[in-house]
Amino acid sequence: MSYIEKRKVLVDTDVGLDDVHALIYLSSRSDIELLAVTLVPGVAGMDVITDNIQRVLRFLRNKTLPVFKAGEHNLFCEIIESDGHYGKNGLGDIELPKKKMNIRNDMMSSTAMIHYARMYPQQVHILCLGPLTNLALAFLIDNEFPKFVGSITIMGSDRAETSVLGVTYFAEFNTWCDPVAYQVVMNCFTKIRQPIRVVDWSFCIKNLFPLSLFDRIREAAGKIGCENVKTQLFHMLTDSTNAIIQKSYLIGGFLSPDLLAALALCNPELFNIERMKLHHVEPSGTKVGHTIYQPVRHCFVDLVKHTNIDALVDLLVKTIPYSTDPPKKFRKVD
């Protein structure tokens, strides 16, 4: 039997609804090793999202995944505040079963990124689903950090002049929360030619998941004869009867930006890109968080341009329902 080496993934997240969609998909992939979760405030504050991740991992029966916390401030030293779009807890106000887990206190989120990147040089793939505060701080702490990272996939920013259904008329939420961090990452990481893939808001709005996805996942689970915990959680967090989740049901399909980002990390062959440079991000004022990209040949990021949404749906249907659940009981790991 041939051995397939798993890709090591670190997820930087503010643990909102679509963040959990991404975690469900990553947890369903047999070729992905989740190294750690680093928390960043965004859709809710640190206390709330710390509670969220414990509940999510408890539901997914993953009690061993290291989780690291961050502070409450962006690089402007302002507290990152939620816009309330995903409810008070960022999870559509759905109360998953509560379970206290051991949150790591020996490192902060940013230093944990450095730790794992240096432990596994060029092997750690970082998926950033919230504001880029932790990633920027990791560089400011350790200027050599970027060269140790395997790749970075970011859900954030918006190439468009105006942001349809964005947090403001001009900005996507993650960049709006910490525009300085976004500028630091785009300037410093691209100079080292670090592989950076950006899934921006305009791309996500144009690539909604067809509602048939949910029926097909149910049908697949029915053929198996049972629903695994990932399928159960996925259905709970895409429930169209939930007034908060209904906001993600748009004309043409279901919006899940972070799930698209996770798919782009795992399946880059299904995404076409264009090489762009971040020309400017508005640091303050009425257009705070507004980003302008320009095509360049050097110091670029791979801005995702096109995908085959039907192929992505097929992939999700073949992955999530067929993933094997971990056992209910765990031995204590020393």
mmCIF file of C-alpha atoms in Angstrom:
data_model
loop_
_atom_site.group_PDB
_atom_site.id
_atom_site.type_symbol
_atom_site.label_atom_id
_atom_site.label_comp_id
_atom_site.label_asym_id
_atom_site.label_seq_id
_atom_site.Cartn_x
_atom_site.Cartn_y
_atom_site.Cartn_z
ATOM 1 C CA MET A 1 0.000 0.000 0.000
ATOM 2 C CA SER A 2 1.462 3.362 -1.036
ATOM 3 C CA TYR A 3 1.740 6.077 1.597
ATOM 4 C CA ILE A 4 0.194 9.449 0.768
ATOM 5 C CA GLU A 5 1.774 12.291 2.709
ATOM 6 C CA LYS A 6 -0.842 14.583 4.186
ATOM 7 C CA ARG A 7 -0.721 18.325 3.647
ATOM 8 C CA LYS A 8 -0.289 20.176 6.911
ATOM 9 C CA VAL A 9 -2.855 22.956 7.319
ATOM 10 C CA LEU A 10 -3.109 25.647 9.983
ATOM 11 C CA VAL A 11 -6.457 27.470 10.055
ATOM 12 C CA ASP A 12 -6.593 31.089 11.233
ATOM 13 C CA THR A 13 -10.242 31.812 11.934
ATOM 14 C CA ASP A 14 -12.844 33.949 13.668
ATOM 15 C CA VAL A 15 -15.143 30.887 13.810
ATOM 16 C CA GLY A 16 -18.208 32.210 12.018
ATOM 17 C CA LEU A 17 -20.735 30.166 10.055
ATOM 18 C CA ASP A 18 -18.751 29.816 6.841
ATOM 19 C CA ASP A 19 -15.515 29.294 8.784
ATOM 20 C CA VAL A 20 -17.106 26.146 10.192
ATOM 21 C CA HIS A 21 -18.190 25.087 6.688
ATOM 22 C CA ALA A 22 -14.490 25.250 5.794
ATOM 23 C CA LEU A 23 -13.453 23.305 8.907
ATOM 24 C CA ILE A 24 -16.019 20.609 8.100
ATOM 25 C CA TYR A 25 -14.591 20.187 4.609
ATOM 26 C CA LEU A 26 -10.982 20.127 5.798
ATOM 27 C CA SER A 27 -11.876 17.599 8.503
ATOM 28 C CA SER A 28 -13.459 15.405 5.828
ATOM 29 C CA ARG A 29 -10.312 15.226 3.705
ATOM 30 C CA SER A 30 -8.155 12.175 4.321
ATOM 31 C CA ASP A 31 -5.178 13.938 2.712
ATOM 32 C CA ILE A 32 -5.273 16.933 5.079
ATOM 33 C CA GLU A 33 -3.652 17.069 8.514
ATOM 34 C CA LEU A 34 -5.075 19.878 10.613
ATOM 35 C CA LEU A 35 -2.109 21.076 12.661
ATOM 36 C CA ALA A 36 -3.755 23.788 14.722
ATOM 37 C CA VAL A 37 -6.405 26.480 14.878
ATOM 38 C CA THR A 38 -5.353 30.051 15.606
ATOM 39 C CA LEU A 39 -8.142 32.385 16.658
ATOM 40 C CA VAL A 40 -8.575 35.989 15.535
ATOM 41 C CA PRO A 41 -11.457 38.290 16.538
ATOM 42 C CA GLY A 42 -13.868 39.178 13.768
ATOM 43 C CA VAL A 43 -17.481 38.031 13.621
ATOM 44 C CA ALA A 44 -17.360 37.990 17.430
ATOM 45 C CA GLY A 45 -14.933 38.756 20.252
ATOM 46 C CA MET A 46 -12.264 36.399 21.536
ATOM 47 C CA ASP A 47 -14.287 34.969 24.430
ATOM 48 C CA VAL A 48 -17.207 34.132 22.141
ATOM 49 C CA ILE A 49 -15.171 32.542 19.355
ATOM 50 C CA THR A 50 -13.112 30.584 21.894
ATOM 51 C CA ASP A 51 -16.383 29.115 23.108
ATOM 52 C CA ASN A 52 -17.445 28.534 19.483
ATOM 53 C CA ILE A 53 -14.367 26.548 18.515
ATOM 54 C CA GLN A 54 -14.665 24.341 21.584
ATOM 55 C CA ARG A 55 -18.282 23.563 20.726
ATOM 56 C CA VAL A 56 -17.463 22.921 17.054
ATOM 57 C CA LEU A 57 -14.531 20.624 17.787
ATOM 58 C CA ARG A 58 -16.569 18.796 20.405
ATOM 59 C CA PHE A 59 -19.306 18.199 17.812
ATOM 60 C CA LEU A 60 -16.702 16.988 15.289
ATOM 61 C CA ARG A 61 -15.181 14.750 17.996
ATOM 62 C CA ASN A 62 -11.780 16.370 17.675
ATOM 63 C CA LYS A 63 -10.465 16.974 21.177
ATOM 64 C CA THR A 64 -6.770 16.923 20.312
ATOM 65 C CA LEU A 65 -6.476 19.791 17.826
ATOM 66 C CA PRO A 66 -4.384 22.594 19.398
ATOM 67 C CA VAL A 67 -6.216 25.923 19.651
ATOM 68 C CA PHE A 68 -4.486 29.256 20.296
ATOM 69 C CA LYS A 69 -5.972 32.620 21.256
ATOM 70 C CA ALA A 70 -5.149 36.174 20.219
ATOM 71 C CA GLY A 71 -5.817 39.656 21.531
ATOM 72 C CA GLU A 72 -8.855 41.802 20.761
ATOM 73 C CA HIS A 73 -7.122 44.594 18.825
ATOM 74 C CA ASN A 74 -6.145 45.220 15.205
ATOM 75 C CA LEU A 75 -2.860 46.844 14.168
ATOM 76 C CA PHE A 76 -4.419 50.287 14.636
ATOM 77 C CA CYS A 77 -4.765 49.302 18.319
ATOM 78 C CA GLU A 78 -8.536 49.417 17.919
ATOM 79 C CA ILE A 79 -10.771 46.660 19.269
ATOM 80 C CA ILE A 80 -12.045 44.507 16.406
ATOM 81 C CA GLU A 81 -15.819 44.650 16.635
ATOM 82 C CA SER A 82 -18.378 42.446 14.932
ATOM 83 C CA ASP A 83 -20.963 43.844 12.538
ATOM 84 C CA GLY A 84 -23.443 41.287 13.918
ATOM 85 C CA HIS A 85 -24.158 39.795 10.496
ATOM 86 C CA TYR A 86 -23.924 36.194 11.740
ATOM 87 C CA GLY A 87 -25.699 36.838 15.043
ATOM 88 C CA LYS A 88 -24.386 37.430 18.547
ATOM 89 C CA ASN A 89 -22.203 34.316 18.562
ATOM 90 C CA GLY A 90 -21.229 34.369 14.887
ATOM 91 C CA LEU A 91 -22.870 30.966 14.370
ATOM 92 C CA GLY A 92 -26.383 32.096 13.592
ATOM 93 C CA ASP A 93 -27.080 32.045 17.348
ATOM 94 C CA ILE A 94 -27.165 28.250 17.148
ATOM 95 C CA GLU A 95 -26.169 26.751 20.491
ATOM 96 C CA LEU A 96 -24.078 23.651 19.900
ATOM 97 C CA PRO A 97 -23.477 21.324 22.868
ATOM 98 C CA LYS A 98 -21.001 22.903 25.251
ATOM 99 C CA LYS A 99 -17.689 21.267 26.059
ATOM 100 C CA LYS A 100 -14.672 22.799 27.746
ATOM 101 C CA MET A 101 -11.417 21.875 26.083
ATOM 102 C CA ASN A 102 -7.858 22.773 26.844
ATOM 103 C CA ILE A 103 -7.000 25.999 25.028
ATOM 104 C CA ARG A 104 -3.247 26.435 24.698
ATOM 105 C CA ASN A 105 -1.884 29.293 26.793
ATOM 106 C CA ASP A 106 1.825 28.798 26.097
ATOM 107 C CA MET A 107 1.657 30.726 22.816
ATOM 108 C CA MET A 108 -0.515 33.363 21.189
ATOM 109 C CA SER A 109 -1.992 32.808 17.728
ATOM 110 C CA SER A 110 0.762 34.733 15.934
ATOM 111 C CA THR A 111 3.625 32.973 17.722
ATOM 112 C CA ALA A 112 1.921 29.616 17.140
ATOM 113 C CA MET A 113 2.046 30.341 13.404
ATOM 114 C CA ILE A 114 5.782 30.951 13.662
ATOM 115 C CA HIS A 115 6.237 27.843 15.799
ATOM 116 C CA TYR A 116 4.600 25.467 13.322
ATOM 117 C CA ALA A 117 6.163 27.081 10.254
ATOM 118 C CA ARG A 118 9.646 26.688 11.726
ATOM 119 C CA MET A 119 8.872 23.170 12.941
ATOM 120 C CA TYR A 120 7.833 22.097 9.423
ATOM 121 C CA PRO A 121 9.681 24.403 6.979
ATOM 122 C CA GLN A 122 7.813 24.988 3.699
ATOM 123 C CA GLN A 123 5.255 22.335 4.693
ATOM 124 C CA VAL A 124 2.618 24.342 6.549
ATOM 125 C CA HIS A 125 -0.234 25.752 4.469
ATOM 126 C CA ILE A 126 -2.007 28.595 6.276
ATOM 127 C CA LEU A 127 -5.687 29.217 5.586
ATOM 128 C CA CYS A 128 -6.742 32.694 6.737
ATOM 129 C CA LEU A 129 -10.503 33.039 7.141
ATOM 130 C CA GLY A 130 -10.670 36.187 9.288
ATOM 131 C CA PRO A 131 -8.801 39.498 9.587
ATOM 132 C CA LEU A 132 -5.069 39.163 8.850
ATOM 133 C CA THR A 133 -3.974 40.495 12.241
ATOM 134 C CA ASN A 134 -2.231 37.292 13.341
ATOM 135 C CA LEU A 135 -0.432 36.784 10.036
ATOM 136 C CA ALA A 136 0.859 40.362 10.023
ATOM 137 C CA LEU A 137 1.954 40.107 13.659
ATOM 138 C CA ALA A 138 3.815 36.882 12.908
ATOM 139 C CA PHE A 139 5.877 38.754 10.308
ATOM 140 C CA LEU A 140 6.492 41.722 12.613
ATOM 141 C CA ILE A 141 7.698 39.344 15.333
ATOM 142 C CA ASP A 142 9.829 37.234 12.994
ATOM 143 C CA ASN A 143 10.767 38.797 9.644
ATOM 144 C CA GLU A 144 11.989 35.425 8.378
ATOM 145 C CA PHE A 145 8.639 33.769 9.079
ATOM 146 C CA PRO A 146 7.263 34.009 5.496
ATOM 147 C CA LYS A 147 10.055 31.938 3.967
ATOM 148 C CA PHE A 148 9.204 29.025 6.262
ATOM 149 C CA VAL A 149 5.543 28.900 5.176
ATOM 150 C CA GLY A 150 4.473 26.483 2.440
ATOM 151 C CA SER A 151 1.623 28.632 1.126
ATOM 152 C CA ILE A 152 -1.053 31.062 2.256
ATOM 153 C CA THR A 153 -4.685 31.086 1.175
ATOM 154 C CA ILE A 154 -6.700 34.139 2.160
ATOM 155 C CA MET A 155 -10.413 34.848 2.110
ATOM 156 C CA GLY A 156 -10.569 38.605 2.088
ATOM 157 C CA SER A 157 -10.580 41.950 0.257
ATOM 158 C CA ASP A 158 -12.577 42.887 -2.843
ATOM 159 C CA ARG A 159 -11.220 43.752 -6.262
ATOM 160 C CA ALA A 160 -14.448 45.579 -7.205
ATOM 161 C CA GLU A 161 -14.927 49.327 -7.002
ATOM 162 C CA THR A 162 -17.991 48.748 -4.824
ATOM 163 C CA SER A 163 -18.665 45.732 -2.607
ATOM 164 C CA VAL A 164 -22.036 44.118 -3.279
ATOM 165 C CA LEU A 165 -23.493 43.055 0.086
ATOM 166 C CA GLY A 166 -20.168 43.888 1.744
ATOM 167 C CA VAL A 167 -19.780 45.159 5.296
ATOM 168 C CA THR A 168 -19.801 48.647 3.731
ATOM 169 C CA TYR A 169 -20.390 49.909 0.204
ATOM 170 C CA PHE A 170 -16.616 49.850 -0.359
ATOM 171 C CA ALA A 171 -15.124 47.005 1.678
ATOM 172 C CA GLU A 172 -15.125 43.320 2.522
ATOM 173 C CA PHE A 173 -15.394 42.504 6.241
ATOM 174 C CA ASN A 174 -11.962 40.964 6.972
ATOM 175 C CA THR A 175 -10.022 43.806 5.349
ATOM 176 C CA TRP A 176 -12.351 46.353 6.930
ATOM 177 C CA CYS A 177 -11.532 44.941 10.390
ATOM 178 C CA ASP A 178 -7.764 45.383 9.980
ATOM 179 C CA PRO A 179 -6.682 47.203 6.800
ATOM 180 C CA VAL A 180 -3.170 47.791 8.136
ATOM 181 C CA ALA A 181 -2.630 44.059 8.629
ATOM 182 C CA TYR A 182 -3.764 43.419 5.066
ATOM 183 C CA GLN A 183 -1.273 45.979 3.756
ATOM 184 C CA VAL A 184 1.562 44.479 5.831
ATOM 185 C CA VAL A 185 0.875 40.973 4.548
ATOM 186 C CA MET A 186 0.543 42.023 0.908
ATOM 187 C CA ASN A 187 3.695 44.157 1.003
ATOM 188 C CA CYS A 188 6.005 41.944 3.032
ATOM 189 C CA PHE A 189 5.034 38.441 1.969
ATOM 190 C CA THR A 190 4.960 39.112 -1.780
ATOM 191 C CA LYS A 191 8.487 40.561 -1.723
ATOM 192 C CA ILE A 192 9.706 37.138 -0.612
ATOM 193 C CA ARG A 193 7.599 35.643 -3.424
ATOM 194 C CA GLN A 194 5.647 33.642 -0.923
ATOM 195 C CA PRO A 195 2.817 31.715 -2.638
ATOM 196 C CA ILE A 196 -0.326 33.650 -1.721
ATOM 197 C CA ARG A 197 -3.757 32.799 -3.061
ATOM 198 C CA VAL A 198 -6.578 35.299 -2.477
ATOM 199 C CA VAL A 199 -10.260 34.416 -2.681
ATOM 200 C CA ASP A 200 -11.913 37.824 -2.692
ATOM 201 C CA TRP A 201 -15.487 38.937 -2.046
ATOM 202 C CA SER A 202 -16.415 39.601 -5.677
ATOM 203 C CA PHE A 203 -15.360 36.088 -6.644
ATOM 204 C CA CYS A 204 -17.466 34.623 -3.822
ATOM 205 C CA ILE A 205 -20.568 36.635 -4.746
ATOM 206 C CA LYS A 206 -20.264 35.378 -8.332
ATOM 207 C CA ASN A 207 -19.754 31.752 -7.276
ATOM 208 C CA LEU A 208 -22.696 30.777 -5.100
ATOM 209 C CA PHE A 209 -23.306 27.138 -4.265
ATOM 210 C CA PRO A 210 -26.458 25.745 -5.910
ATOM 211 C CA LEU A 211 -29.138 24.688 -3.445
ATOM 212 C CA SER A 212 -29.019 21.201 -4.945
ATOM 213 C CA LEU A 213 -25.786 20.738 -2.959
ATOM 214 C CA PHE A 214 -27.721 20.191 0.265
ATOM 215 C CA ASP A 215 -30.130 17.662 -1.274
ATOM 216 C CA ARG A 216 -27.263 15.758 -2.867
ATOM 217 C CA ILE A 217 -25.384 15.513 0.436
ATOM 218 C CA ARG A 218 -28.560 14.217 2.118
ATOM 219 C CA GLU A 219 -29.059 11.682 -0.675
ATOM 220 C CA ALA A 220 -25.464 10.495 -0.340
ATOM 221 C CA ALA A 221 -25.887 10.090 3.415
ATOM 222 C CA GLY A 222 -29.109 8.185 2.783
ATOM 223 C CA LYS A 223 -27.331 5.743 0.492
ATOM 224 C CA ILE A 224 -24.749 5.113 3.199
ATOM 225 C CA GLY A 225 -27.497 4.609 5.752
ATOM 226 C CA CYS A 226 -26.403 7.224 8.296
ATOM 227 C CA GLU A 227 -25.202 10.788 8.657
ATOM 228 C CA ASN A 228 -21.733 11.386 10.031
ATOM 229 C CA VAL A 229 -21.149 14.274 12.423
ATOM 230 C CA LYS A 230 -19.750 16.483 9.663
ATOM 231 C CA THR A 231 -22.886 16.089 7.563
ATOM 232 C CA GLN A 232 -25.064 16.778 10.604
ATOM 233 C CA LEU A 233 -23.172 19.957 11.475
ATOM 234 C CA PHE A 234 -23.113 21.106 7.849
ATOM 235 C CA HIS A 235 -26.908 20.836 7.647
ATOM 236 C CA MET A 236 -27.348 22.639 10.975
ATOM 237 C CA LEU A 237 -25.200 25.554 9.791
ATOM 238 C CA THR A 238 -26.922 25.844 6.399
ATOM 239 C CA ASP A 239 -30.474 25.646 7.785
ATOM 240 C CA SER A 240 -32.664 27.877 5.607
ATOM 241 C CA THR A 241 -35.274 28.223 8.384
ATOM 242 C CA ASN A 242 -32.747 30.081 10.562
ATOM 243 C CA ALA A 243 -33.343 33.815 10.069
ATOM 244 C CA ILE A 244 -29.633 34.633 10.340
ATOM 245 C CA ILE A 245 -28.491 31.866 7.995
ATOM 246 C CA GLN A 246 -31.171 32.996 5.519
ATOM 247 C CA LYS A 247 -28.940 36.007 4.788
ATOM 248 C CA SER A 248 -26.556 33.635 2.999
ATOM 249 C CA TYR A 249 -29.331 32.404 0.701
ATOM 250 C CA LEU A 250 -29.107 34.799 -2.227
ATOM 251 C CA ILE A 251 -30.728 34.846 -5.643
ATOM 252 C CA GLY A 252 -28.811 32.142 -7.475
ATOM 253 C CA GLY A 253 -27.509 30.119 -4.552
ATOM 254 C CA PHE A 254 -25.844 29.914 -1.150
ATOM 255 C CA LEU A 255 -22.941 32.156 -0.144
ATOM 256 C CA SER A 256 -20.049 30.534 1.762
ATOM 257 C CA PRO A 257 -16.801 32.454 1.113
ATOM 258 C CA ASP A 258 -14.656 30.504 3.576
ATOM 259 C CA LEU A 259 -15.744 27.175 2.110
ATOM 260 C CA LEU A 260 -14.580 28.445 -1.289
ATOM 261 C CA ALA A 261 -11.239 29.383 0.275
ATOM 262 C CA ALA A 262 -10.829 25.899 1.775
ATOM 263 C CA LEU A 263 -11.643 24.354 -1.599
ATOM 264 C CA ALA A 264 -9.087 26.637 -3.275
ATOM 265 C CA LEU A 265 -6.415 25.500 -0.823
ATOM 266 C CA CYS A 266 -7.167 21.801 -1.273
ATOM 267 C CA ASN A 267 -8.023 21.832 -4.973
ATOM 268 C CA PRO A 268 -6.083 24.630 -6.700
ATOM 269 C CA GLU A 269 -6.383 22.833 -10.039
ATOM 270 C CA LEU A 270 -10.100 23.734 -10.084
ATOM 271 C CA PHE A 271 -9.415 27.481 -9.856
ATOM 272 C CA ASN A 272 -8.072 29.893 -12.458
ATOM 273 C CA ILE A 273 -6.065 32.836 -11.180
ATOM 274 C CA GLU A 274 -4.692 36.176 -12.336
ATOM 275 C CA ARG A 275 -1.494 37.635 -10.959
ATOM 276 C CA MET A 276 -2.122 40.938 -9.253
ATOM 277 C CA LYS A 277 -0.464 43.293 -6.798
ATOM 278 C CA LEU A 278 -2.264 45.112 -4.015
ATOM 279 C CA HIS A 279 -1.814 48.739 -5.054
ATOM 280 C CA HIS A 280 -3.599 50.282 -2.095
ATOM 281 C CA VAL A 281 -5.830 49.528 0.873
ATOM 282 C CA GLU A 282 -7.727 52.412 2.439
ATOM 283 C CA PRO A 283 -6.596 52.642 6.102
ATOM 284 C CA SER A 284 -9.361 54.919 7.417
ATOM 285 C CA GLY A 285 -12.311 57.082 6.530
ATOM 286 C CA THR A 286 -15.536 56.213 4.742
ATOM 287 C CA LYS A 287 -13.739 53.795 2.408
ATOM 288 C CA VAL A 288 -11.730 52.010 5.120
ATOM 289 C CA GLY A 289 -10.768 48.526 3.956
ATOM 290 C CA HIS A 290 -11.284 49.307 0.265
ATOM 291 C CA THR A 291 -8.643 47.521 -1.828
ATOM 292 C CA ILE A 292 -7.233 48.275 -5.269
ATOM 293 C CA TYR A 293 -5.366 45.604 -7.248
ATOM 294 C CA GLN A 294 -3.234 46.042 -10.356
ATOM 295 C CA PRO A 295 -1.846 43.423 -12.769
ATOM 296 C CA VAL A 296 1.936 42.987 -12.398
ATOM 297 C CA ARG A 297 4.707 40.517 -13.225
ATOM 298 C CA HIS A 298 6.561 40.691 -9.926
ATOM 299 C CA CYS A 299 5.631 40.700 -6.212
ATOM 300 C CA PHE A 300 2.192 39.374 -7.008
ATOM 301 C CA VAL A 301 -0.580 37.384 -5.392
ATOM 302 C CA ASP A 302 -2.715 34.806 -7.163
ATOM 303 C CA LEU A 303 -6.150 36.410 -7.184
ATOM 304 C CA VAL A 304 -8.708 33.696 -7.896
ATOM 305 C CA LYS A 305 -10.673 34.571 -11.018
ATOM 306 C CA HIS A 306 -12.800 31.594 -12.071
ATOM 307 C CA THR A 307 -13.854 28.117 -10.996
ATOM 308 C CA ASN A 308 -16.200 25.347 -12.059
ATOM 309 C CA ILE A 309 -18.814 25.452 -9.300
ATOM 310 C CA ASP A 310 -20.360 22.169 -10.480
ATOM 311 C CA ALA A 311 -17.010 20.426 -10.021
ATOM 312 C CA LEU A 312 -16.746 21.879 -6.509
ATOM 313 C CA VAL A 313 -20.232 20.621 -5.650
ATOM 314 C CA ASP A 314 -19.342 17.143 -6.929
ATOM 315 C CA LEU A 315 -16.251 17.213 -4.743
ATOM 316 C CA LEU A 316 -18.182 18.215 -1.616
ATOM 317 C CA VAL A 317 -20.788 15.510 -2.228
ATOM 318 C CA LYS A 318 -18.072 12.885 -2.644
ATOM 319 C CA THR A 319 -16.187 14.043 0.455
ATOM 320 C CA ILE A 320 -18.303 15.232 3.392
ATOM 321 C CA PRO A 321 -20.888 12.396 3.648
ATOM 322 C CA TYR A 322 -18.275 9.669 3.207
ATOM 323 C CA SER A 323 -15.842 10.881 5.852
ATOM 324 C CA THR A 324 -15.337 8.477 8.752
ATOM 325 C CA ASP A 325 -16.280 9.762 12.191
ATOM 326 C CA PRO A 326 -13.685 9.639 14.983
ATOM 327 C CA PRO A 327 -14.686 7.421 17.922
ATOM 328 C CA LYS A 328 -16.913 9.009 20.560
ATOM 329 C CA LYS A 329 -14.463 8.348 23.369
ATOM 330 C CA PHE A 330 -10.868 9.523 23.417
ATOM 331 C CA ARG A 331 -7.936 8.385 25.430
ATOM 332 C CA LYS A 332 -6.137 11.100 27.310
ATOM 333 C CA VAL A 333 -3.112 12.285 25.350
ATOM 334 C CA ASP A 334 -0.134 13.174 27.521
#
